[in-house]
Amino acid sequence: MKTIGYIIQKEFKQIFRNKGMLPIIFVLPLLQLIILSNAATFEIKNIKFAYIDQDRSATSRGLIEKFEASTYFNVLDTYPSQALASSAMLKGEVDVVLEIPLHFERNLQKDKKGNLGIIINAIDGAAAGVTNVYVSQIIQNYNKSILMDVKELSDQQIKPVTIETIPLFWYNKTLNYKTYMVPGILVLLVTMITLFLSGMNIVREKEIGTLEQINVTPIKKSQFIIGKLFPFWIIGMALLTIGLIIASLIFNVPMIGSLLLMYFYTSIYILVILGIGLFISNFTDTQQQAMFIAWFFTVIFILMSGLFTPIESMPRWAQILTEFNPIKYFVEVMRMIMLKGSGFMDILPQLIKTIIYAAIMNVLAVWSYKKTT
Amino acid sequence: MKITNVIEANGLTKMFGDFTAVNAITFEVKKGEIFGFLGANGAGKTTAIKMLIGISIPTSGAAKVAGYDVFTQAEDIKKNIGYMSQKFALYDDLTVKENITFFGGIYGLSKSRIKEKTKELLEDLGLEDVASQLVGSLPLGWKQKLSFSVALIHDPKIVFLDEPTGGVDPITRRQFWEMIYRASSQGTTIFVTTHYMDEAEYCDRVSIMVNGKIEALDTPKKLKEQFHADNMNDVFLKLARG
């Protein structure tokens, strides 16, 4: 126990003396949190909108006004022909072209039917999907108001039944993307920093030769490893704390669930990451190698964590792979506790898997650390 | 006085794939002796030392260090030996004092003992003035002396020195050997490798390794007689050139 204390003391001295490392550990992640949380949004604004109005009627102008009134669309221009509109889209000047055909108003009043053409730049499929929803919503709303007018004008017996859905958004009422992204990005920061630091730390001692000096002492493997990893465990918890403060102060992300539960889960989660880091450290000879391997896993873990893309839409085999992704569990738990207020029993499945993961990784790490060659 | 062997190697061999780095070396080192372990670069000295200090498992043969078996009792060996590697292996980003405290701590010395030892070592080394300086800022000669002291911090029975005076000026080299003699006079066995043949003359007994084998082992005086040479330098050249 005393021996571990000496190692921890030494590690902390080295970390706080390293003037190059300190800002990397504490300042960069927080900058990342602030920048990424603002940037990583699925909301689409300022869609470049153009139209071709061949009808030039009150109805068509009314529709275009609706688009002008929307905050999502930037009504840029009108084109006399489809060919010109197409070439503008090709140049990237517009994202959406609405084409209102000749006799649109007349057909609408006569046949109760009208056709509109919408062309959407779909290079980014997800963005195009969202744009489509926005466009459809505006047209539908406009349609409803026309229907009313038509009804009043003709006062016919046709009573159109409109079914309206009123969605209730739970847990994130205002559909604020930051509320959704901040907890996830916080997970990334805690993970990346602890993984890189622990992954490179022991390799560094290999490189400078001090590890050999340690290996000729009678120190026990477990003592050395606990002493080595404990400081990074503390750093991970400190990062979580600072991140949570920023989440609440800057982004107003609610903390509905138990803070204690979140810390409890994180304390175990970090053990998984430290175990992985140490494992990498044991199988590499230089910090460069360790860094590359750590990056490789981080990128896969992040992209398959459900942070940016929902796991439900991944192919079956990929969904199975995500079961081995610790970040996935942390993202889930973080969002559950912060946004839903989930309790201990709710996160139990994730907690159990994380505990098993931590146990396996750390046993592997201690086992693969060899004092002899 | 009963003379006991603190190191006994018998046919100790280390192979890396097909390459035999250390080829069945057999020798013993007596308690309190200064044992010179000579050989050209790549002769296998460092590999042999690593087996004796328990960080490299021998391929075959047998060896006992401080009475413990290198195969099965490596951790017991480590309690009884000190080691100073070829490459400087203290922490550059810790101060002189912090390095001493750290290594004292992981050898399991008590707090008061570490304090005592620190004071004693700093006085011996004349490093009191730079005790709070980062080790990285010290000249190489001082670093080497500090490494040697740290290797002795837990009063080991045997200390292994792998080219301790490489790259060090003649004055510091002399001081270094004074430290070695002092440690030896207190009963510590010294196992030292060097490329300086004048240093070989200071040893009680010397072995010369060529291509993984020990080709000669005796006192410097007898070796010179045996090879009809005036000094150890000639002995070494005759052997190493084959």
XYZ file of C-alpha atoms in Angstrom:
615
model
C 0.000 0.000 0.000
C 2.808 2.375 0.934
C 4.632 1.479 -2.252
C 1.582 2.435 -4.330
C 1.562 5.796 -2.580
C 5.114 6.509 -3.712
C 4.246 5.744 -7.325
C 1.108 7.880 -7.265
C 3.076 10.739 -5.757
C 5.696 10.461 -8.475
C 3.129 10.284 -11.274
C 1.295 13.381 -10.110
C 4.552 15.299 -9.797
C 5.478 14.329 -13.339
C 2.055 15.185 -14.756
C 1.908 18.606 -13.134
C 5.492 19.379 -14.010
C 4.915 18.674 -17.682
C 4.042 22.105 -18.929
C 3.278 20.809 -22.402
C 0.910 18.085 -21.252
C -1.163 19.929 -18.684
C -3.092 22.146 -21.113
C -3.609 19.139 -23.372
C -5.177 17.283 -20.504
C -7.461 20.001 -19.203
C -7.877 22.885 -21.612
C -8.142 21.207 -25.021
C -10.918 18.790 -24.044
C -13.028 21.614 -22.702
C -12.506 23.698 -25.814
C -13.553 20.636 -27.749
C -16.650 20.261 -25.642
C -17.647 23.852 -26.283
C -16.872 23.822 -29.994
C -18.146 20.343 -30.860
C -21.366 20.730 -28.935
C -22.207 23.783 -30.982
C -21.035 22.307 -34.252
C -22.292 18.731 -34.045
C -25.938 19.394 -34.767
C -28.374 17.711 -37.097
C -30.511 20.803 -37.328
C -30.503 22.328 -40.783
C -30.830 26.053 -41.142
C -30.347 28.566 -43.924
C -31.369 26.182 -46.674
C -30.741 27.913 -49.969
C -34.150 28.026 -51.593
C -35.110 29.037 -55.113
C -38.368 28.723 -57.057
C -39.787 28.661 -60.549
C -43.207 30.225 -60.546
C -44.978 29.609 -63.808
C -48.405 30.141 -62.359
C -47.895 33.666 -60.995
C -51.161 33.527 -59.080
C -52.202 34.638 -55.591
C -51.932 31.046 -54.381
C -48.421 30.532 -55.707
C -47.239 33.835 -54.240
C -48.834 32.907 -50.926
C -46.914 29.651 -50.884
C -43.628 31.366 -51.602
C -44.310 33.851 -48.825
C -44.609 30.933 -46.443
C -41.107 29.874 -47.361
C -39.870 33.419 -46.965
C -41.387 33.539 -43.502
C -39.692 30.306 -42.414
C -36.428 30.627 -40.510
C -35.122 27.458 -42.113
C -35.162 28.769 -45.641
C -33.253 31.500 -47.297
C -35.264 32.434 -50.352
C -32.599 33.348 -52.792
C -33.900 33.711 -56.272
C -36.463 32.894 -58.830
C -35.627 31.205 -62.092
C -37.575 31.483 -65.319
C -36.886 27.907 -66.390
C -35.948 24.552 -64.942
C -32.739 24.471 -66.952
C -31.430 27.584 -65.266
C -32.468 26.296 -61.846
C -30.684 23.001 -62.524
C -27.476 24.691 -63.479
C -27.663 26.826 -60.306
C -28.005 23.666 -58.266
C -25.109 22.108 -60.107
C -22.985 25.068 -59.104
C -24.124 24.652 -55.547
C -25.906 27.971 -55.418
C -29.200 26.473 -54.317
C -30.217 23.441 -52.250
C -33.922 23.286 -53.037
C -35.910 24.317 -56.070
C -39.685 24.540 -55.853
C -41.454 24.444 -59.163
C -45.011 25.756 -59.325
C -46.551 24.718 -62.665
C -48.837 26.746 -64.853
C -52.532 26.665 -63.818
C -51.654 25.554 -60.309
C -54.294 27.789 -58.745
C -56.926 26.921 -61.294
C -56.394 23.182 -60.933
C -56.462 23.481 -57.202
C -59.829 25.193 -57.180
C -61.346 23.112 -59.943
C -60.018 19.622 -59.192
C -59.038 20.144 -55.538
C -55.696 18.897 -56.649
C -52.445 20.534 -57.572
C -48.970 19.306 -58.349
C -45.755 20.860 -57.163
C -42.243 19.945 -58.165
C -39.508 19.876 -55.545
C -35.891 19.262 -56.380
C -33.532 18.724 -53.449
C -29.772 18.432 -53.578
C -29.278 15.056 -51.890
C -25.521 14.660 -51.815
C -25.895 14.680 -48.047
C -28.745 12.210 -47.778
C -29.572 12.932 -44.172
C -29.711 16.673 -44.738
C -31.894 16.165 -47.816
C -34.292 14.061 -45.761
C -34.612 16.782 -43.164
C -35.058 19.441 -45.847
C -37.803 17.363 -47.422
C -39.658 17.222 -44.109
C -39.428 20.980 -43.701
C -40.653 21.605 -47.242
C -43.543 19.152 -46.866
C -44.581 20.692 -43.587
C -44.779 24.163 -45.046
C -46.743 22.976 -48.056
C -49.123 20.946 -45.898
C -49.827 23.830 -43.600
C -50.445 26.053 -46.552
C -52.671 23.404 -48.076
C -54.777 23.301 -44.945
C -55.314 27.038 -44.989
C -56.288 26.928 -48.672
C -58.724 24.129 -47.900
C -60.394 26.367 -45.346
C -60.651 29.151 -47.864
C -62.093 26.865 -50.457
C -64.620 25.583 -47.951
C -65.762 29.017 -47.015
C -65.923 30.163 -50.605
C -67.967 27.336 -51.992
C -69.732 26.247 -48.822
C -70.152 22.808 -50.196
C -71.185 19.669 -48.400
C -67.732 18.167 -48.615
C -66.342 18.169 -45.172
C -62.708 17.248 -45.442
C -61.507 15.316 -42.446
C -58.042 16.320 -41.505
C -56.168 14.211 -39.065
C -53.653 16.152 -37.133
C -50.949 14.688 -34.954
C -49.628 16.661 -32.067
C -46.267 15.183 -31.127
C -45.109 15.283 -27.514
C -41.363 15.251 -27.245
C -40.309 13.647 -24.003
C -36.997 14.148 -22.190
C -35.899 16.893 -24.553
C -39.009 18.975 -25.031
C -37.595 21.634 -27.244
C -35.691 19.169 -29.418
C -32.519 20.985 -28.498
C -29.615 19.191 -30.115
C -27.133 20.463 -27.587
C -29.026 18.750 -24.816
C -28.572 15.542 -26.748
C -24.984 16.047 -27.908
C -23.293 17.527 -24.835
C -23.537 14.393 -22.677
C -22.249 12.339 -25.598
C -19.324 14.582 -26.327
C -18.439 14.673 -22.661
C -18.150 10.890 -22.876
C -15.694 11.239 -25.745
C -13.467 13.625 -23.871
C -13.270 11.546 -20.725
C -12.564 8.465 -22.839
C -10.001 9.918 -25.209
C -7.902 11.664 -22.606
C -7.771 8.742 -20.197
C -7.103 6.243 -22.985
C -4.289 8.231 -24.563
C -2.641 9.117 -21.281
C -2.706 5.603 -19.902
C -1.786 4.087 -23.261
C 1.299 6.225 -23.624
C 2.414 6.384 -20.027
C 4.062 3.011 -19.511
C 5.420 2.986 -23.049
C 7.096 6.272 -22.264
C 8.940 4.682 -19.361
C 9.946 1.871 -21.696
C 11.335 4.419 -24.125
C 13.362 6.388 -21.607
C 14.611 3.232 -19.914
C 13.220 3.857 -16.449
C 10.897 0.872 -16.722
C 13.920 -1.428 -16.610
C 15.042 0.239 -13.405
C 11.564 -0.360 -11.964
C 11.605 -3.976 -13.115
C 14.769 -4.758 -11.144
C 13.081 -3.676 -7.945
C 10.982 -6.178 -5.994
C 7.821 -4.139 -6.669
C 4.723 -6.230 -7.353
C 3.065 -5.972 -10.770
C -0.274 -5.054 -9.273
C 1.255 -2.355 -7.051
C 2.991 -0.769 -9.982
C -0.076 -0.839 -12.202
C -2.469 0.486 -9.590
C -0.024 3.258 -8.771
C 0.367 4.074 -12.439
C -3.309 4.094 -13.330
C -4.778 5.737 -10.257
C -3.685 9.275 -11.254
C -5.385 8.896 -14.627
C -8.514 7.643 -12.931
C -8.522 10.848 -10.883
C -7.934 12.928 -14.016
C -10.851 11.216 -15.752
C -13.143 11.988 -12.828
C -11.902 15.583 -12.740
C -12.636 15.951 -16.447
C -16.145 14.632 -15.921
C -16.678 17.169 -13.161
C -15.463 20.108 -15.203
C -17.451 18.892 -18.204
C -20.650 18.592 -16.179
C -20.193 22.108 -14.842
C -19.756 23.443 -18.379
C -22.744 21.414 -19.596
C -24.927 23.009 -16.990
C -23.507 26.540 -17.057
C -22.977 27.086 -20.767
C -25.388 24.671 -22.400
C -28.090 24.506 -19.739
C -28.186 20.735 -20.107
C -30.370 19.452 -17.302
C -29.125 16.931 -14.757
C -32.317 15.135 -13.939
C -30.934 11.914 -12.516
C -28.612 11.242 -9.625
C -25.196 12.815 -9.798
C -23.920 10.164 -7.437
C -25.048 7.406 -9.784
C -23.315 9.109 -12.684
C -20.037 9.302 -10.757
C -20.395 5.721 -9.651
C -20.892 4.508 -13.202
C -18.071 6.702 -14.550
C -15.657 5.467 -11.898
C -16.109 1.933 -13.223
C -16.185 2.969 -16.853
C -12.795 4.686 -16.562
C -11.346 1.417 -15.277
C -12.321 -0.211 -18.580
C -10.553 2.510 -20.551
C -7.457 2.425 -18.341
C -7.311 -1.342 -18.749
C -7.436 -0.980 -22.524
C -4.780 1.744 -22.388
C -2.459 -0.366 -20.305
C -3.030 -3.370 -22.517
C -1.985 -1.289 -25.536
C 1.008 -0.025 -23.581
C 2.180 -3.556 -22.884
C 2.185 -4.576 -26.523
C 3.914 -1.544 -27.970
C 7.483 -0.313 -27.796
C 7.081 3.348 -28.649
C 4.605 6.070 -27.819
C 3.952 6.469 -31.528
C 2.757 2.900 -31.910
C 0.622 3.216 -28.804
C -0.919 6.413 -30.110
C -1.812 4.851 -33.455
C -3.455 1.847 -31.893
C -5.314 3.983 -29.397
C -6.579 6.152 -32.259
C -7.678 3.150 -34.265
C -9.855 1.900 -31.443
C -11.143 5.331 -30.486
C -12.386 6.058 -33.978
C -14.189 2.731 -34.240
C -15.612 3.053 -30.749
C -16.853 6.580 -31.415
C -18.437 5.896 -34.789
C -20.125 2.789 -33.448
C -21.241 4.269 -30.150
C -24.601 5.637 -31.216
C -23.318 9.092 -30.500
C -23.703 10.441 -34.021
C -25.702 7.738 -35.743
C -28.344 5.580 -34.113
C -27.258 1.999 -33.450
C -30.772 0.791 -34.428
C -30.119 1.738 -38.042
C -26.837 -0.170 -38.274
C -26.753 -3.572 -39.979
C -27.279 -6.569 -37.719
C -23.600 -7.579 -37.581
C -22.571 -4.039 -36.666
C -25.153 -3.971 -33.915
C -23.612 -7.114 -32.470
C -20.170 -5.508 -32.620
C -21.393 -2.503 -30.651
C -21.985 -4.844 -27.725
C -18.208 -4.778 -27.257
C -18.017 -1.034 -27.367
C -17.590 0.526 -23.926
C -18.309 4.014 -25.258
C -21.766 2.864 -26.333
C -22.687 1.999 -22.757
C -21.301 5.229 -21.391
C -23.186 7.317 -23.971
C -26.392 5.466 -23.145
C -25.961 5.786 -19.410
C -24.936 9.422 -19.592
C -27.996 10.354 -21.651
C -30.279 8.197 -19.531
C -29.186 9.706 -16.242
C -28.851 13.286 -17.383
C -31.909 13.596 -19.602
C -34.310 10.896 -18.407
C -33.396 10.750 -14.761
C -32.901 6.982 -14.918
C -32.140 5.288 -11.654
C -29.870 2.465 -10.574
C -32.179 -0.311 -11.767
C -32.571 1.309 -15.196
C -28.865 1.384 -15.910
C -28.198 -1.984 -14.286
C -27.751 -3.874 -17.604
C -25.140 -1.381 -18.789
C -23.525 -1.297 -15.364
C -23.129 -5.064 -15.206
C -21.632 -5.241 -18.685
C -19.243 -2.423 -17.834
C -18.124 -4.127 -14.633
C -17.447 -7.372 -16.515
C -15.587 -5.434 -19.198
C -13.465 -3.645 -16.582
C -12.608 -6.912 -14.882
C -11.586 -8.627 -18.123
C -9.506 -5.724 -19.427
C -7.637 -5.198 -16.184
C -6.902 -8.861 -15.678
C -5.579 -8.993 -19.245
C -3.542 -5.852 -18.666
C -1.917 -7.066 -15.467
C -1.334 -10.480 -16.981
C 0.306 -9.073 -20.099
C 2.568 -6.740 -18.137
C 5.828 -8.628 -17.780
C 8.678 -7.724 -15.507
C 10.859 -10.174 -17.383
C 11.512 -10.771 -21.055
C 36.523 -16.388 7.505
C 34.281 -18.493 5.416
C 34.170 -17.396 1.819
C 30.792 -17.827 0.191
C 29.749 -17.414 -3.366
C 27.055 -14.805 -3.926
C 26.740 -15.518 -7.639
C 26.995 -18.972 -9.125
C 26.339 -19.430 -12.821
C 26.441 -22.839 -14.397
C 26.112 -23.223 -18.148
C 23.896 -20.137 -18.288
C 22.629 -19.653 -21.844
C 20.367 -17.174 -23.593
C 19.217 -17.621 -27.152
C 17.245 -15.163 -29.264
C 15.850 -17.374 -32.006
C 18.888 -19.014 -33.609
C 21.304 -16.510 -32.182
C 23.131 -17.499 -29.016
C 23.766 -14.291 -27.133
C 25.199 -15.956 -24.059
C 26.736 -19.380 -24.543
C 26.870 -21.599 -21.457
C 28.807 -19.330 -19.145
C 30.004 -20.776 -15.858
C 31.565 -18.712 -13.097
C 31.150 -17.683 -9.496
C 31.572 -14.439 -7.664
C 32.644 -14.376 -4.028
C 31.133 -12.208 -1.357
C 32.682 -8.744 -1.154
C 34.571 -9.166 -4.405
C 34.893 -6.562 -7.158
C 34.213 -8.667 -10.215
C 35.080 -7.185 -13.604
C 32.908 -8.451 -16.435
C 34.697 -7.519 -19.645
C 33.965 -8.042 -23.289
C 33.702 -6.239 -26.587
C 30.471 -4.567 -27.629
C 27.928 -7.246 -28.452
C 29.827 -9.969 -26.604
C 26.749 -10.648 -24.467
C 27.606 -8.850 -21.225
C 24.358 -6.953 -20.850
C 22.288 -10.027 -21.709
C 24.181 -12.004 -19.077
C 23.584 -9.308 -16.469
C 19.883 -9.170 -17.300
C 19.592 -12.882 -16.593
C 21.393 -12.503 -13.288
C 19.196 -9.627 -12.100
C 15.992 -11.467 -12.943
C 14.592 -9.450 -15.832
C 15.486 -11.929 -18.559
C 14.673 -15.613 -18.321
C 17.641 -17.834 -19.291
C 17.108 -20.332 -22.103
C 19.047 -23.018 -20.250
C 21.627 -23.577 -17.544
C 21.358 -22.571 -13.930
C 22.317 -19.634 -11.783
C 21.934 -18.542 -8.214
C 22.227 -14.950 -7.134
C 22.367 -14.105 -3.422
C 21.323 -17.715 -2.854
C 18.170 -17.493 -4.992
C 17.425 -19.252 -8.238
C 17.122 -17.043 -11.339
C 14.316 -19.179 -12.744
C 12.047 -19.450 -9.772
C 13.042 -16.764 -7.276
C 13.644 -13.717 -9.437
C 11.663 -11.454 -7.098
C 13.764 -12.553 -4.109
C 16.902 -11.789 -6.070
C 15.597 -8.286 -6.753
C 15.334 -7.557 -3.031
C 19.014 -8.304 -2.616
C 20.592 -6.602 -5.597
C 21.055 -3.130 -6.948
C 21.357 -2.379 -10.643
C 22.673 0.526 -12.613
C 21.966 0.225 -16.304
C 24.080 1.307 -19.236
C 21.453 3.874 -20.076
C 20.706 6.523 -17.457
C 17.464 5.358 -15.886
C 16.440 7.810 -13.203
C 13.660 10.329 -13.771
C 14.890 13.502 -15.425
C 11.733 15.338 -14.465
C 12.105 14.620 -10.765
C 14.580 16.317 -8.453
C 17.587 14.546 -6.956
C 15.778 14.211 -3.651
C 12.539 13.000 -5.240
C 14.382 10.287 -7.163
C 16.016 9.040 -3.985
C 12.690 9.114 -2.130
C 10.887 7.331 -4.942
C 13.327 4.450 -5.263
C 13.687 4.207 -1.470
C 9.898 3.999 -1.349
C 9.493 1.257 -3.879
C 12.235 -0.792 -2.222
C 10.005 -0.620 0.844
C 12.231 1.526 3.078
C 10.499 3.236 5.980
C 9.955 6.978 5.888
C 12.571 7.683 8.538
C 15.036 5.382 6.839
C 14.507 7.201 3.522
C 15.179 10.503 5.255
C 18.367 9.174 6.795
C 19.501 7.643 3.533
C 18.773 10.783 1.554
C 20.881 12.867 3.893
C 23.689 10.332 3.860
C 23.713 9.967 0.066
C 23.574 13.687 -0.611
C 26.526 14.212 1.720
C 28.528 11.367 0.182
C 27.878 12.664 -3.303
C 28.364 16.311 -2.393
C 25.024 17.014 -4.035
C 23.359 18.868 -1.122
C 23.288 22.109 -3.082
C 21.438 20.623 -6.034
C 19.127 18.355 -4.028
C 16.084 20.268 -5.220
C 17.169 20.523 -8.830
C 15.698 18.396 -11.576
C 17.988 15.500 -12.386
C 17.741 16.342 -16.079
C 19.711 19.514 -15.497
C 22.718 17.765 -13.938
C 25.942 16.904 -15.795
C 26.330 13.268 -16.812
C 29.043 12.516 -14.255
C 26.796 13.608 -11.383
C 23.889 11.680 -12.789
C 26.008 8.523 -12.886
C 27.126 8.952 -9.306
C 23.523 9.505 -8.298
C 22.433 6.353 -10.161
C 25.062 4.364 -8.312
C 23.898 5.698 -4.959
C 20.283 4.959 -5.799
C 21.280 1.399 -6.751
C 22.712 1.084 -3.238
C 19.810 2.704 -1.393
C 18.393 -0.543 0.014
C 21.830 -1.837 1.073
C 21.864 -4.703 -1.413
C 24.234 -7.645 -1.093
C 25.330 -7.312 -4.713
C 25.301 -4.369 -7.049
C 25.441 -4.771 -10.824
C 26.995 -1.885 -12.724
C 26.675 -1.945 -16.500
C 29.312 0.401 -17.926
C 28.886 2.893 -15.126
C 31.673 5.184 -16.310
C 30.827 5.373 -19.999
C 31.238 8.943 -21.251
C 32.442 10.243 -17.896
C 35.532 12.440 -17.397
C 38.685 10.964 -15.757
C 38.254 12.855 -12.487
C 34.674 11.689 -12.037
C 35.787 8.232 -13.099
C 38.324 8.211 -10.288
C 35.696 9.421 -7.804
C 33.371 6.762 -9.058
C 35.885 4.036 -8.344
C 36.452 5.470 -4.897
C 32.729 5.020 -4.326
C 32.951 1.463 -5.593
C 35.806 0.700 -3.217
C 33.924 2.208 -0.326
C 30.861 0.090 -1.045
C 33.061 -2.967 -1.430
C 34.821 -2.334 1.858
C 31.403 -2.354 3.529
C 30.870 -5.885 2.251
C 28.874 -5.204 -0.918
C 29.778 -7.394 -3.844
C 30.412 -5.398 -7.013
C 29.719 -6.831 -10.454
C 30.925 -4.314 -13.002
C 31.299 -4.136 -16.767
C 33.624 -1.640 -18.390
C 35.509 -0.849 -21.553
C 38.299 0.966 -19.715
C 41.169 -1.434 -19.183
C 42.703 0.668 -16.422
C 39.484 0.071 -14.523
C 39.873 -3.643 -15.132
C 43.137 -3.462 -13.170
C 41.176 -2.229 -10.118
C 39.070 -5.387 -10.039
C 39.788 -8.347 -7.781
C 39.009 -10.747 -10.579
C 38.165 -10.272 -14.212
C 36.325 -12.356 -16.770
C 36.566 -11.660 -20.470
C 33.656 -12.568 -22.696
C 34.072 -13.194 -26.413
C 31.087 -13.990 -28.626
C 28.890 -15.097 -25.748
C 31.513 -17.252 -24.029
C 33.791 -16.557 -21.099
C 37.270 -17.037 -22.537
C 39.319 -16.055 -19.521
C 38.698 -15.610 -15.818
C 41.280 -14.774 -13.169
C 42.928 -11.953 -11.268
C 44.309 -9.215 -13.514
C 47.853 -10.213 -12.438
C 47.447 -13.859 -13.394
C 45.726 -12.996 -16.643
C 48.651 -10.809 -17.661
C 51.048 -13.657 -16.866
C 48.930 -16.163 -18.709
C 48.768 -14.068 -21.861
C 52.285 -12.695 -21.577
C 51.015 -9.143 -21.620
C 52.125 -5.955 -19.866
C 48.675 -4.684 -19.167
C 45.017 -5.632 -19.337
C 44.630 -3.806 -22.613
C 46.902 -6.297 -24.356
C 45.203 -9.210 -22.678
C 41.863 -7.946 -23.932
C 43.107 -7.368 -27.481
C 44.683 -10.813 -27.684
C 41.472 -12.453 -26.597
C 38.929 -10.316 -28.385
C 40.724 -10.541 -31.707
C 40.941 -14.288 -31.302
